[in-house]
Structures are given as structure tokens and as C-alpha cells.
Tab-separated table of C-alpha atoms in Angstrom:
chain	number	residue	atom	x	y	z
A	265	MET	CA	12.959	45.170	-13.146
A	266	THR	CA	12.981	43.315	-9.822
A	267	ARG	CA	10.966	40.332	-9.239
A	268	ALA	CA	8.863	42.093	-6.563
A	269	ARG	CA	8.113	44.914	-9.101
A	270	ASP	CA	7.150	42.373	-11.705
A	271	ILE	CA	4.725	40.754	-9.356
A	272	ALA	CA	3.256	44.013	-8.252
A	273	ASN	CA	2.743	45.191	-11.795
A	274	LEU	CA	1.233	41.947	-13.078
A	275	GLY	CA	-1.137	41.396	-10.239
A	276	ASN	CA	-3.545	38.448	-9.694
A	277	ASN	CA	-4.299	37.545	-13.356
A	278	THR	CA	-3.875	33.992	-14.621
A	279	THR	CA	-2.301	35.003	-17.938
A	280	ASN	CA	0.136	37.165	-16.114
A	281	LEU	CA	0.821	34.388	-13.692
A	282	GLU	CA	1.817	32.179	-16.536
A	283	THR	CA	4.126	34.939	-17.612
A	284	LEU	CA	5.628	35.005	-14.190
A	285	ASP	CA	5.975	31.307	-14.235
A	286	ALA	CA	7.997	31.571	-17.465
A	287	LEU	CA	10.132	34.268	-15.940
A	288	TYR	CA	10.740	32.828	-12.475
A	289	GLY	CA	9.666	29.183	-12.252
A	290	ASP	CA	6.604	27.634	-10.798
A	291	ASN	CA	6.562	28.991	-7.301
A	292	VAL	CA	6.459	32.702	-7.942
A	293	LEU	CA	3.270	33.192	-5.905
A	294	THR	CA	2.572	31.065	-2.840
A	295	GLY	CA	-0.666	30.543	-1.229
A	296	ARG	CA	-2.563	29.681	-4.435
A	297	ASN	CA	-3.193	26.026	-3.568
A	298	LEU	CA	-6.093	25.504	-1.103
A	299	ILE	CA	-5.158	21.862	-0.770
A	300	ILE	CA	-2.797	20.708	2.050
A	301	ASN	CA	-0.434	17.818	1.239
A	302	GLY	CA	-1.391	17.737	-2.398
A	303	SER	CA	2.054	16.258	-3.206
A	304	PHE	CA	1.553	13.518	-0.498
A	305	THR	CA	4.850	14.169	1.167
A	306	VAL	CA	3.393	13.914	4.719
A	307	ALA	CA	2.297	10.527	6.038
A	308	GLN	CA	2.288	10.773	9.795
A	309	ARG	CA	-0.013	7.812	10.459
A	310	GLY	CA	2.042	5.324	8.277
A	311	THR	CA	2.721	4.615	4.752
A	312	SER	CA	0.443	1.619	3.972
A	313	ALA	CA	-2.893	0.489	5.226
A	314	THR	CA	-5.953	-1.680	4.310
A	315	VAL	CA	-8.824	0.572	3.255
A	316	THR	CA	-11.913	0.448	5.535
A	317	THR	CA	-15.376	1.879	5.593
A	318	GLY	CA	-14.127	4.639	7.888
A	319	SER	CA	-13.550	8.179	6.693
A	320	ALA	CA	-10.371	8.979	8.701
A	321	PRO	CA	-7.072	9.156	6.935
A	322	LEU	CA	-4.957	6.044	7.432
A	323	THR	CA	-1.762	6.877	5.707
A	324	VAL	CA	-1.159	10.263	3.893
A	325	ASP	CA	-2.364	13.265	5.754
A	326	ARG	CA	-5.517	15.104	4.859
A	327	PHE	CA	-6.662	12.475	2.360
A	328	SER	CA	-8.480	9.073	2.955
A	329	THR	CA	-9.898	6.303	0.843
A	330	THR	CA	-13.257	4.778	1.712
A	331	ILE	CA	-15.122	1.716	0.561
A	332	ALA	CA	-18.869	1.102	0.936
A	333	ASN	CA	-20.738	-2.106	0.556
A	334	LEU	CA	-18.131	-4.065	-1.480
A	335	ASP	CA	-18.976	-7.739	-2.000
A	336	GLN	CA	-15.700	-9.305	-2.966
A	337	ALA	CA	-13.002	-6.703	-3.675
A	338	SER	CA	-10.716	-5.018	-1.067
A	339	LEU	CA	-8.285	-2.192	-1.351
A	340	THR	CA	-5.024	-1.097	0.032
A	341	GLU	CA	-3.698	2.513	0.057
A	342	SER	CA	-0.109	3.804	0.438
A	343	GLN	CA	2.253	6.718	0.092
A	344	ASP	CA	4.179	5.766	-3.069
A	345	SER	CA	7.387	6.891	-4.776
A	346	ALA	CA	5.854	6.547	-8.329
A	347	VAL	CA	5.501	10.015	-9.858
A	348	PRO	CA	5.243	11.607	-13.293
A	349	SER	CA	8.738	12.288	-14.656
A	350	GLY	CA	10.182	15.820	-14.530
A	351	GLN	CA	7.468	17.414	-12.569
A	352	GLY	CA	9.341	17.717	-9.233
A	353	PHE	CA	7.327	15.339	-7.132
A	354	ALA	CA	8.686	12.683	-4.813
A	355	ASN	CA	5.466	10.977	-3.758
A	356	SER	CA	2.017	9.931	-4.881
A	357	PHE	CA	-1.038	8.442	-3.227
A	358	LYS	CA	-1.626	4.848	-4.401
A	359	VAL	CA	-4.823	2.722	-4.185
A	360	VAL	CA	-4.581	-0.910	-5.323
A	361	VAL	CA	-7.397	-3.371	-5.790
A	362	GLY	CA	-7.202	-6.719	-3.894
A	363	GLY	CA	-9.513	-9.653	-3.325
A	364	THR	CA	-11.724	-10.596	-6.211
A	365	ALA	CA	-12.450	-8.038	-8.943
A	366	GLU	CA	-16.020	-6.923	-9.299
A	367	THR	CA	-16.865	-6.282	-12.874
A	368	THR	CA	-20.585	-5.540	-12.085
A	369	LEU	CA	-21.290	-3.227	-9.255
A	370	ASP	CA	-24.227	-3.361	-7.026
A	371	GLY	CA	-26.162	-0.021	-6.767
A	372	ASP	CA	-24.816	0.768	-3.362
A	373	GLU	CA	-21.200	0.138	-3.937
A	374	THR	CA	-18.786	2.986	-3.939
A	375	VAL	CA	-15.048	3.574	-3.709
A	376	TYR	CA	-13.541	7.024	-3.396
A	377	ILE	CA	-10.675	9.193	-2.208
A	378	ARG	CA	-11.803	11.981	0.077
A	379	TYR	CA	-10.003	15.249	0.738
A	380	GLN	CA	-10.760	15.981	4.424
A	381	GLY	CA	-12.067	19.368	3.716
A	382	ILE	CA	-11.204	23.036	3.623
A	383	GLU	CA	-12.167	25.167	6.633
A	384	GLY	CA	-14.857	27.685	5.893
A	385	GLN	CA	-12.732	30.495	7.269
A	386	ASP	CA	-10.089	29.679	4.476
A	387	ALA	CA	-12.584	29.731	1.654
A	388	GLN	CA	-14.393	33.037	2.333
A	389	HIS	CA	-12.628	34.653	-0.673
A	390	LEU	CA	-14.528	32.261	-2.929
A	391	ALA	CA	-17.562	34.408	-2.154
A	392	PHE	CA	-19.945	31.533	-2.425
A	393	GLY	CA	-23.554	32.569	-1.919
A	394	THR	CA	-23.185	35.836	-3.734
A	395	SER	CA	-23.202	36.948	-7.280
A	396	SER	CA	-19.512	37.286	-7.167
A	397	ALA	CA	-18.832	33.560	-6.414
A	398	LYS	CA	-15.553	32.539	-7.892
A	399	LYS	CA	-14.704	29.580	-10.116
A	400	THR	CA	-12.070	27.234	-8.813
A	401	THR	CA	-9.803	25.037	-10.889
A	402	LEU	CA	-8.722	21.577	-9.619
A	403	SER	CA	-5.514	20.241	-11.230
A	404	PHE	CA	-3.639	16.945	-10.606
A	405	TRP	CA	-1.593	14.034	-12.135
A	406	VAL	CA	-3.265	10.765	-12.317
A	407	ARG	CA	-2.247	7.282	-13.416
A	408	SER	CA	-4.757	4.411	-13.448
A	409	GLY	CA	-4.920	0.836	-14.536
A	410	VAL	CA	-8.419	1.450	-15.712
A	411	THR	CA	-9.379	3.887	-18.378
A	412	GLY	CA	-12.697	5.751	-18.588
A	413	ASN	CA	-14.430	8.626	-17.031
A	414	TYR	CA	-13.938	9.478	-13.260
A	415	ALA	CA	-16.160	11.772	-11.326
A	416	VAL	CA	-15.035	14.436	-8.832
A	417	LEU	CA	-17.578	15.864	-6.365
A	418	MET	CA	-17.153	19.313	-4.847
A	419	TYR	CA	-19.341	19.459	-1.825
A	420	THR	CA	-20.200	22.348	0.468
A	421	ASN	CA	-21.314	21.626	3.969
A	422	ASN	CA	-23.106	24.733	5.094
A	423	GLY	CA	-22.077	24.409	8.695
A	424	ILE	CA	-21.313	21.657	11.089
A	425	GLY	CA	-23.646	18.740	10.459
A	426	GLY	CA	-24.209	19.853	6.922
A	427	ALA	CA	-27.878	20.812	7.176
A	428	SER	CA	-28.223	21.998	3.538
A	429	PRO	CA	-25.293	20.448	1.539
A	430	ARG	CA	-24.813	21.403	-1.987
A	431	SER	CA	-22.610	19.885	-4.653
A	432	GLN	CA	-21.307	19.995	-8.273
A	433	THR	CA	-19.976	16.809	-9.953
A	434	LEU	CA	-17.704	16.961	-12.909
A	435	THR	CA	-15.638	14.345	-14.679
A	436	TYR	CA	-12.160	13.782	-16.216
A	437	THR	CA	-11.051	10.936	-18.496
A	438	VAL	CA	-8.189	8.530	-18.088
A	439	ASN	CA	-7.228	7.830	-21.692
A	440	SER	CA	-4.323	5.375	-21.356
A	441	ALA	CA	-3.952	2.705	-18.818
A	442	ASP	CA	-1.001	2.910	-16.366
A	443	THR	CA	0.234	6.213	-17.835
A	444	TRP	CA	0.591	9.401	-15.954
A	445	GLU	CA	-1.811	12.160	-17.266
A	446	TYR	CA	-2.319	15.785	-16.232
A	447	LYS	CA	-5.936	16.742	-15.553
A	448	THR	CA	-7.794	20.006	-14.820
A	449	ILE	CA	-11.336	20.494	-13.780
A	450	THR	CA	-13.037	23.971	-13.426
A	451	PHE	CA	-15.871	24.105	-10.973
A	452	ASP	CA	-18.377	26.936	-11.063
A	453	GLY	CA	-18.790	29.284	-8.116
A	454	ASP	CA	-21.906	28.580	-6.174
A	455	GLY	CA	-23.636	31.906	-6.306
A	456	ALA	CA	-27.061	30.871	-5.026
A	457	SER	CA	-28.386	33.198	-2.370
A	458	GLY	CA	-28.303	31.807	1.169
A	459	ASN	CA	-25.535	29.404	0.474
A	460	ALA	CA	-22.545	31.305	1.724
A	461	LEU	CA	-19.784	29.056	3.331
A	462	SER	CA	-19.860	29.489	7.067
A	463	ASN	CA	-16.974	31.540	8.338
A	464	ASP	CA	-15.635	29.057	10.902
A	465	THR	CA	-13.462	25.894	11.292
A	466	SER	CA	-15.896	23.421	9.784
A	467	ALA	CA	-15.435	21.375	6.685
A	468	GLU	CA	-17.218	23.816	4.351
A	469	LEU	CA	-15.611	22.688	1.093
A	470	GLN	CA	-14.868	19.069	0.411
A	471	LEU	CA	-13.662	17.031	-2.521
A	472	TYR	CA	-14.438	13.372	-3.447
A	473	PHE	CA	-12.519	11.543	-6.208
A	474	SER	CA	-14.588	8.445	-7.226
A	475	LEU	CA	-12.862	5.334	-8.268
A	476	ALA	CA	-15.928	3.044	-8.618
A	477	ALA	CA	-19.595	3.821	-8.192
A	478	GLY	CA	-22.813	1.783	-8.429
A	479	SER	CA	-25.976	3.166	-9.846
A	480	ASN	CA	-27.282	4.703	-6.606
A	481	SER	CA	-24.477	7.282	-6.929
A	482	THR	CA	-24.682	8.062	-10.555
A	483	ALA	CA	-28.384	8.312	-11.243
A	484	THR	CA	-28.798	12.101	-10.957
A	485	ASP	CA	-27.305	14.836	-13.064
A	486	GLY	CA	-25.102	16.853	-10.756
A	487	THR	CA	-23.141	18.817	-13.234
A	488	SER	CA	-24.583	22.162	-11.959
A	489	TRP	CA	-24.562	23.379	-8.381
A	490	GLY	CA	-27.592	22.347	-6.531
A	491	ALA	CA	-28.797	20.536	-3.437
A	492	TYR	CA	-26.758	17.499	-2.802
A	493	ALA	CA	-28.365	14.076	-3.510
A	494	GLN	CA	-26.709	10.648	-3.242
A	495	GLY	CA	-27.399	10.087	-7.082
A	496	LYS	CA	-25.092	13.065	-7.756
A	497	PHE	CA	-22.142	11.640	-5.873
A	498	ALA	CA	-20.364	10.175	-8.822
A	499	TYR	CA	-22.512	11.320	-11.795
A	500	GLY	CA	-20.754	10.632	-15.028
A	501	GLN	CA	-18.399	7.962	-13.583
A	502	THR	CA	-17.922	5.051	-16.032
A	503	ALA	CA	-14.623	3.646	-15.002
A	504	ASN	CA	-14.767	0.826	-12.424
A	505	LEU	CA	-11.337	0.543	-10.727
A	506	ILE	CA	-12.437	-2.605	-8.706
A	507	GLY	CA	-13.502	-4.389	-11.971
A	508	THR	CA	-9.882	-5.213	-12.690
A	509	ALA	CA	-7.742	-7.442	-10.347
A	510	SER	CA	-4.727	-5.731	-9.005
A	511	ALA	CA	-5.452	-2.472	-10.786
A	512	ALA	CA	-3.689	0.525	-9.315
A	513	PHE	CA	-4.647	4.151	-9.153
A	514	TYR	CA	-2.072	6.923	-8.433
A	515	ILE	CA	-2.651	10.574	-7.849
A	516	THR	CA	-0.296	13.478	-6.985
A	517	GLY	CA	0.054	17.271	-7.546
A	518	VAL	CA	-3.422	17.990	-6.328
A	519	GLN	CA	-4.108	21.776	-6.493
A	520	LEU	CA	-7.340	23.687	-6.085
A	521	GLU	CA	-7.059	27.425	-6.831
A	522	VAL	CA	-9.291	30.354	-7.538
A	523	GLY	CA	-10.051	31.044	-11.170
A	524	ASP	CA	-10.599	29.091	-14.400
A	525	THR	CA	-6.971	28.344	-15.317
A	526	ALA	CA	-4.695	25.796	-13.610
A	527	THR	CA	-1.229	27.133	-12.827
A	528	PRO	CA	1.799	25.052	-12.052
A	529	PHE	CA	1.699	23.144	-8.715
A	530	GLU	CA	2.767	25.031	-5.719
A	531	HIS	CA	5.587	23.026	-4.132
A	532	ARG	CA	5.961	23.783	-0.470
A	533	SER	CA	8.784	22.688	1.844
A	534	TYR	CA	8.295	19.630	3.983
A	535	GLY	CA	8.303	21.721	7.034
A	536	ASP	CA	5.636	23.993	5.771
A	537	GLU	CA	3.445	21.151	4.649
A	538	LEU	CA	3.910	19.161	7.938
A	539	ALA	CA	2.902	22.270	9.979
A	540	LYS	CA	-0.191	22.691	7.995
A	541	CYS	CA	-1.018	18.979	8.501
A	542	GLN	CA	-0.406	19.241	12.264
A	543	ARG	CA	-3.290	21.666	12.608
A	544	TYR	CA	-5.393	18.473	12.017
A	545	TYR	CA	-3.261	15.651	13.406
A	546	TYR	CA	0.069	15.012	15.042
A	547	GLU	CA	1.754	12.309	16.954
A	548	SER	CA	3.839	12.782	20.102
A	549	GLY	CA	6.425	10.074	20.661
A	550	GLY	CA	6.475	6.619	19.056
A	551	THR	CA	9.331	7.277	16.758
A	552	ALA	CA	12.468	6.484	18.800
A	553	THR	CA	13.662	5.198	22.170
A	554	ASN	CA	13.189	7.927	24.752
A	555	ASP	CA	11.867	10.221	22.051
A	556	TRP	CA	10.972	12.676	24.780
A	557	GLY	CA	10.788	12.593	28.604
A	558	GLN	CA	9.066	14.380	31.366
A	559	LYS	CA	9.932	14.349	35.001
A	560	GLY	CA	8.719	15.954	38.227
A	561	TYR	CA	8.315	15.652	41.851
A	562	GLN	CA	5.054	14.896	43.545
A	563	ILE	CA	4.495	16.446	46.853
A	564	ALA	CA	0.905	15.545	47.656
A	565	SER	CA	-1.965	13.252	46.681
A	566	ASN	CA	-1.705	10.154	44.543
A	567	TYR	CA	-1.915	11.674	41.044
A	568	ILE	CA	0.355	13.712	38.794
A	569	ALA	CA	-0.582	15.606	35.748
A	570	ASN	CA	1.229	17.486	33.103
A	571	THR	CA	0.380	19.881	30.277
A	572	LEU	CA	2.023	19.903	26.811
A	573	SER	CA	1.657	22.404	24.043
A	574	HIS	CA	0.774	21.451	20.437
A	575	PRO	CA	3.374	22.162	17.774
A	576	VAL	CA	0.839	24.541	16.000
A	577	ALA	CA	-2.658	25.695	17.002
A	578	MET	CA	-5.111	22.983	16.119
A	579	ARG	CA	-8.433	23.424	14.309
A	580	ALA	CA	-10.434	22.264	17.328
A	581	ALA	CA	-9.710	20.774	20.616
A	582	PRO	CA	-8.281	17.375	19.521
A	583	SER	CA	-9.278	13.863	20.372
A	584	VAL	CA	-6.390	12.120	22.090
A	585	THR	CA	-5.432	8.414	21.661
A	586	LYS	CA	-2.746	6.620	23.749
A	587	ALA	CA	-1.031	3.922	21.839
A	588	GLY	CA	1.559	1.358	23.219
A	589	THR	CA	3.190	1.590	26.565
A	590	PHE	CA	5.432	4.462	27.914
A	591	VAL	CA	8.525	3.900	29.950
A	592	THR	CA	7.596	5.203	33.458
A	593	SER	CA	9.105	5.268	36.888
A	594	ALA	CA	6.975	5.724	40.010
A	595	ILE	CA	3.787	6.330	37.987
A	596	ALA	CA	1.254	4.270	36.203
A	597	GLN	CA	0.528	4.633	32.456
A	598	PRO	CA	-0.735	8.032	31.557
A	599	THR	CA	-4.371	8.854	30.741
A	600	PRO	CA	-5.511	12.006	28.651
A	601	LEU	CA	-7.646	14.221	30.674
A	602	GLY	CA	-8.187	17.446	28.622
A	603	SER	CA	-7.356	19.304	25.450
A	604	SER	CA	-7.694	22.603	23.800
A	605	THR	CA	-6.749	24.110	20.530
A	606	THR	CA	-3.267	25.065	22.031
A	607	SER	CA	-2.508	22.431	24.548
A	608	TRP	CA	-3.555	19.183	26.261
A	609	TYR	CA	-2.865	17.374	29.537
A	610	TRP	CA	-2.550	13.973	31.031
A	611	GLN	CA	-2.599	12.400	34.408
A	612	ALA	CA	-1.194	9.289	35.984
A	613	GLN	CA	-1.570	7.601	39.225
A	614	LYS	CA	1.570	7.887	41.559
A	615	ASP	CA	2.761	4.729	43.244
A	616	GLY	CA	3.384	6.551	46.520
A	617	SER	CA	2.268	9.741	48.308
A	618	SER	CA	5.292	11.777	47.164
A	619	GLY	CA	8.676	11.550	45.333
A	620	ALA	CA	10.228	11.814	41.948
A	621	TRP	CA	8.583	10.439	38.855
A	622	THR	CA	9.578	10.121	35.165
A	623	MET	CA	7.911	9.153	31.947
A	624	TYR	CA	9.443	8.651	28.531
A	625	SER	CA	8.012	7.941	25.097
A	626	ASN	CA	9.598	5.265	23.076
A	627	SER	CA	9.112	3.388	19.780
A	628	SER	CA	5.866	1.956	21.335
A	629	GLY	CA	4.387	4.567	23.564
A	630	LYS	CA	2.775	7.595	21.877
A	631	PHE	CA	-0.126	9.875	21.902
A	632	THR	CA	-2.000	10.884	18.709
A	633	LEU	CA	-3.969	14.141	18.653
A	634	GLU	CA	-6.647	14.552	16.029
A	635	SER	CA	-8.934	17.464	15.050
A	636	GLU	CA	-9.611	16.354	11.482
A	637	LEU	CA	-12.512	17.642	9.591
B	270	MET	CA	-21.795	10.605	3.732
B	271	ASP	CA	-19.353	9.004	6.181
B	272	GLU	CA	-20.532	7.588	9.485
B	273	MET	CA	-18.475	6.581	12.528
B	274	THR	CA	-19.108	3.609	14.677
B	275	ILE	CA	-19.111	4.768	18.212
B	276	THR	CA	-19.426	2.415	21.233
B	277	LEU	CA	-18.519	2.413	24.962
B	278	ALA	CA	-18.936	6.192	25.477
B	279	GLN	CA	-18.288	7.227	29.004
B	280	TYR	CA	-17.418	10.621	30.630
B	281	THR	CA	-13.935	10.768	32.191
B	282	GLU	CA	-13.472	11.997	35.789
B	283	LEU	CA	-14.173	15.771	36.123
B	284	ASN	CA	-16.343	15.265	33.047
B	285	SER	CA	-13.584	16.865	31.005
B	286	MET	CA	-13.627	14.449	28.101
B	287	ILE	CA	-15.579	11.440	26.803
B	288	LYS	CA	-13.739	8.155	26.534
B	289	ALA	CA	-15.268	6.193	23.576
B	290	THR	CA	-14.269	3.634	20.911
B	291	ILE	CA	-14.486	5.085	17.527
B	292	ASP	CA	-14.141	2.858	14.509
B	293	GLY	CA	-12.325	0.327	16.795
B	294	THR	CA	-9.998	2.711	18.444
B	295	GLU	CA	-10.298	3.949	22.037
B	296	MET	CA	-10.135	7.761	22.069
B	297	PHE	CA	-10.570	10.612	24.629
B	298	ILE	CA	-12.826	13.258	23.140
B	299	PRO	CA	-12.949	16.883	24.312
B	300	LEU	CA	-16.387	18.467	24.738
B	301	ASP	CA	-15.738	20.824	21.849
B	302	PRO	CA	-18.608	21.062	19.291
B	303	ALA	CA	-16.053	21.751	16.596
B	304	ASN	CA	-14.360	18.421	17.203
B	305	SER	CA	-15.696	15.990	14.607
B	306	HIS	CA	-15.835	13.160	17.059
B	307	TYR	CA	-17.759	15.001	19.617
B	308	ALA	CA	-20.111	16.465	17.009
B	309	GLU	CA	-20.974	12.953	15.841
B	310	ILE	CA	-21.371	11.766	19.437
B	311	LEU	CA	-23.792	14.556	20.022
B	312	ARG	CA	-25.676	13.659	16.736
B	313	GLN	CA	-25.901	9.999	17.706
B	314	VAL	CA	-27.154	10.792	21.294
B	315	GLU	CA	-29.725	13.207	19.777
B	316	ALA	CA	-30.874	10.391	17.478
B	317	GLY	CA	-31.186	7.935	20.270
B	318	GLU	CA	-28.365	5.799	18.841
B	319	LEU	CA	-25.764	6.243	21.615
B	320	THR	CA	-25.800	6.768	25.386
B	321	ILE	CA	-22.882	8.279	27.287
B	322	ALA	CA	-22.267	6.643	30.688
B	323	ASP	CA	-21.447	8.693	33.805
B	324	ALA	CA	-17.913	8.853	35.079
B	325	ASP	CA	-16.757	6.161	37.343
């Protein structure tokens, strides 16, 4: 029997998927994993950073670490090469405690890893808001210097601005310190009428992995789907990562899939993963001397402008940031002037009324384009 | 759950973007409601927390 025939016969059934896995290895069906960069191979912004109160990714794409109201501890995050043996991973996401450990947390202190969100149009098959709402299973490898219960929040935004956010908070247990462990969590489908996920590009489905949480975030039972409240954010969390100096938390192989059974991690090529990440962020230039160049000839007025295409269609018109200094001839430094989901353009002042001009990126000059959720 | 710190918001020429400092970084924000930065700018303007200056 051919592999294609096997797949057609067995269909979308988790038991059969396991059979397929045994027959053909762990990548027999692609497109199962709703998470982008779950193996942390892509880190366009850098490989190490000090964690801030902001929510934007600082190192690995699509994931960020956030701290709130810490008194003494600090954290750093990085793309790391520590991985569970024999699982086919090359990278993990690492968060390390710095500063002074806080063995007792104030009520408003929180530390968490945030997955930047799944677009509503990519989660319609979960059928939330209907009686057919699907369960989803989250699986991942984790290694932590602090044992105990850790909370994971699934949060639905219900449109831009999150007018009526809903959530379910479940937990997993780290049993042995500094040891890789495989975890699975199955979330219920949210079948409550009126809570369908918007069919658009907004962050309809989000995941938050708590690492430490004060009582303000653990006071309300959130184990069933319902209206979100701060007290549900990390309900059930007992582990306090920042209570131990230099404690490290690693995670990799993050997968979210439809159904109540975790299947093996869906490994994607670096190129595929990078393209998925570039829908939300990419950098143009900044990686090598004369990474790219543009040139032209100005025939009138004192400004020139140029349009560049994105490598992939972006989620929304991106915000543009200019960093460093470009190598230019006969023009001033460029300024972003417009963007869309497919392209963007910049302008620069010409140092004369006409004549040739050139601009090159280099190891300093670059643009970053961001349409994160 | 996460809030951006936005300062120095000003329309660029042609009113095609907003130049603003967000969490310490100067950015050029398109006027696209699906853009998370612009959505937050609109929210803060609506709440009276932020004013966008006219273009130079």
C-alpha cells in the first residue's frame, strides 16, 4: 500500500495518526501544529535579551517573556542549544533568573512567557462558540530549576481590543529539577454561544505560560471556560521560578493541535518556519556590509522615494523602524513613509536637484517591519 | 494584559503614518486598525491618554 493510500484510508483520527507515526515517522501529516516557531529555531531579533515589562518578542520569534511589578529579581531570555536528547530539536527558549531571588511574591507580581497569538482566521476549524467546539491539546518539553505546578492560560480575544475575553487555565507539574520532561495539556473547546472566534487577522487565541504569579493572578478558579478575570491568569500556579537565584526555565517542542491526544512534534524546515514568522516580523539589512543596495536617478524636486516588497504577505500593514546608519551617496538617511501588507516605501532628501543616488544597507543600517499580534 | 508605553506621537507628512516612540523605540506606524501599535494608539487617544501632533 502506498503512503498516500494509507493516509487516505486512515483519515484524521488520533489513534490512526499514531499508527501512521509508527509506520512513517513523526512528520506524516503536516499542518497539525497551530504554533509557529515552537522549536525556537528562528530568532530574527537576536539571541539574548534582558526581559522587560513590554509584550513584544525580544529574541525568538512569536514568543516573549514579560515581567510585572518585580521588586528585586530580573530575568534574561535567550535562544539556547540545550534540548531534550533524541527528540530532534536544535534549540530551546531559556529564561534565567537574575538579581535577588524573591521567595515571597507580592500579589501583583507576575512572570510569564506569552505566545503572540493565533489569528482568528487560522482557528475557525476549532468551531468555538458552537456545540461542536473542538478540544485542543498542547504539548511541549520543559526543564526547570524549580519544581511544582505551572499554569498555562488559553485566552480568546473576541476581536481587536478584546471586548469580551474568555479563558481556561490548566496546569502541569515539573517533577524533577533541571530535568527535561514531556508535558501535555488538553483544553476544552469553548462552546458557549456568542463566543465564536472572529474570522480575521486579530489575536483570537493566545497562550500564556506562567513562571511565577502573585495572589492577584491565582485567586479565581479558571479551570473551566468563562469570562476572563485577572485572578484566573495563573490559577493553580505554585512554582515560583524567581524564588530561586539563577534558576533556569527551558521550553521547546511547543505544539497545539486539534483533539485530545498529543501527536509527535511537527518538525518544519527552517525556511518554512522563517516564512511563517516573517508574516509578523522581518528585518531588511543589518546583517552584512552592503547587504543590499538601491540606486536611481533623480530628475526633479529634492526628494527621492522607493518601494520594497515584503518577503511574504504580512498580517497587517507593518510598523517600520529604522536602526543604525545606511551607506548613502547624494541622499540623506531614509525615512519610512508608508506600508501595506505587501510592500512599504521610504523617502530621503536629495542633496541636489537631480543626479544619481545610491543607498546600501550594512551591518549597522537596517529596517525592521513588524505586524505582530 | 500587556500595555505599551507610547510617547511623542506625530503624523508624518502626507499623514500617511504616525511617528511615535513605543516602549523606548521610535517607530513609523501605518494607519491600519489591524496593526497592533495603531490599535493601541487609537485606544489611548480615545481614553484621553495620548495626543497625536500634526505633521510638521
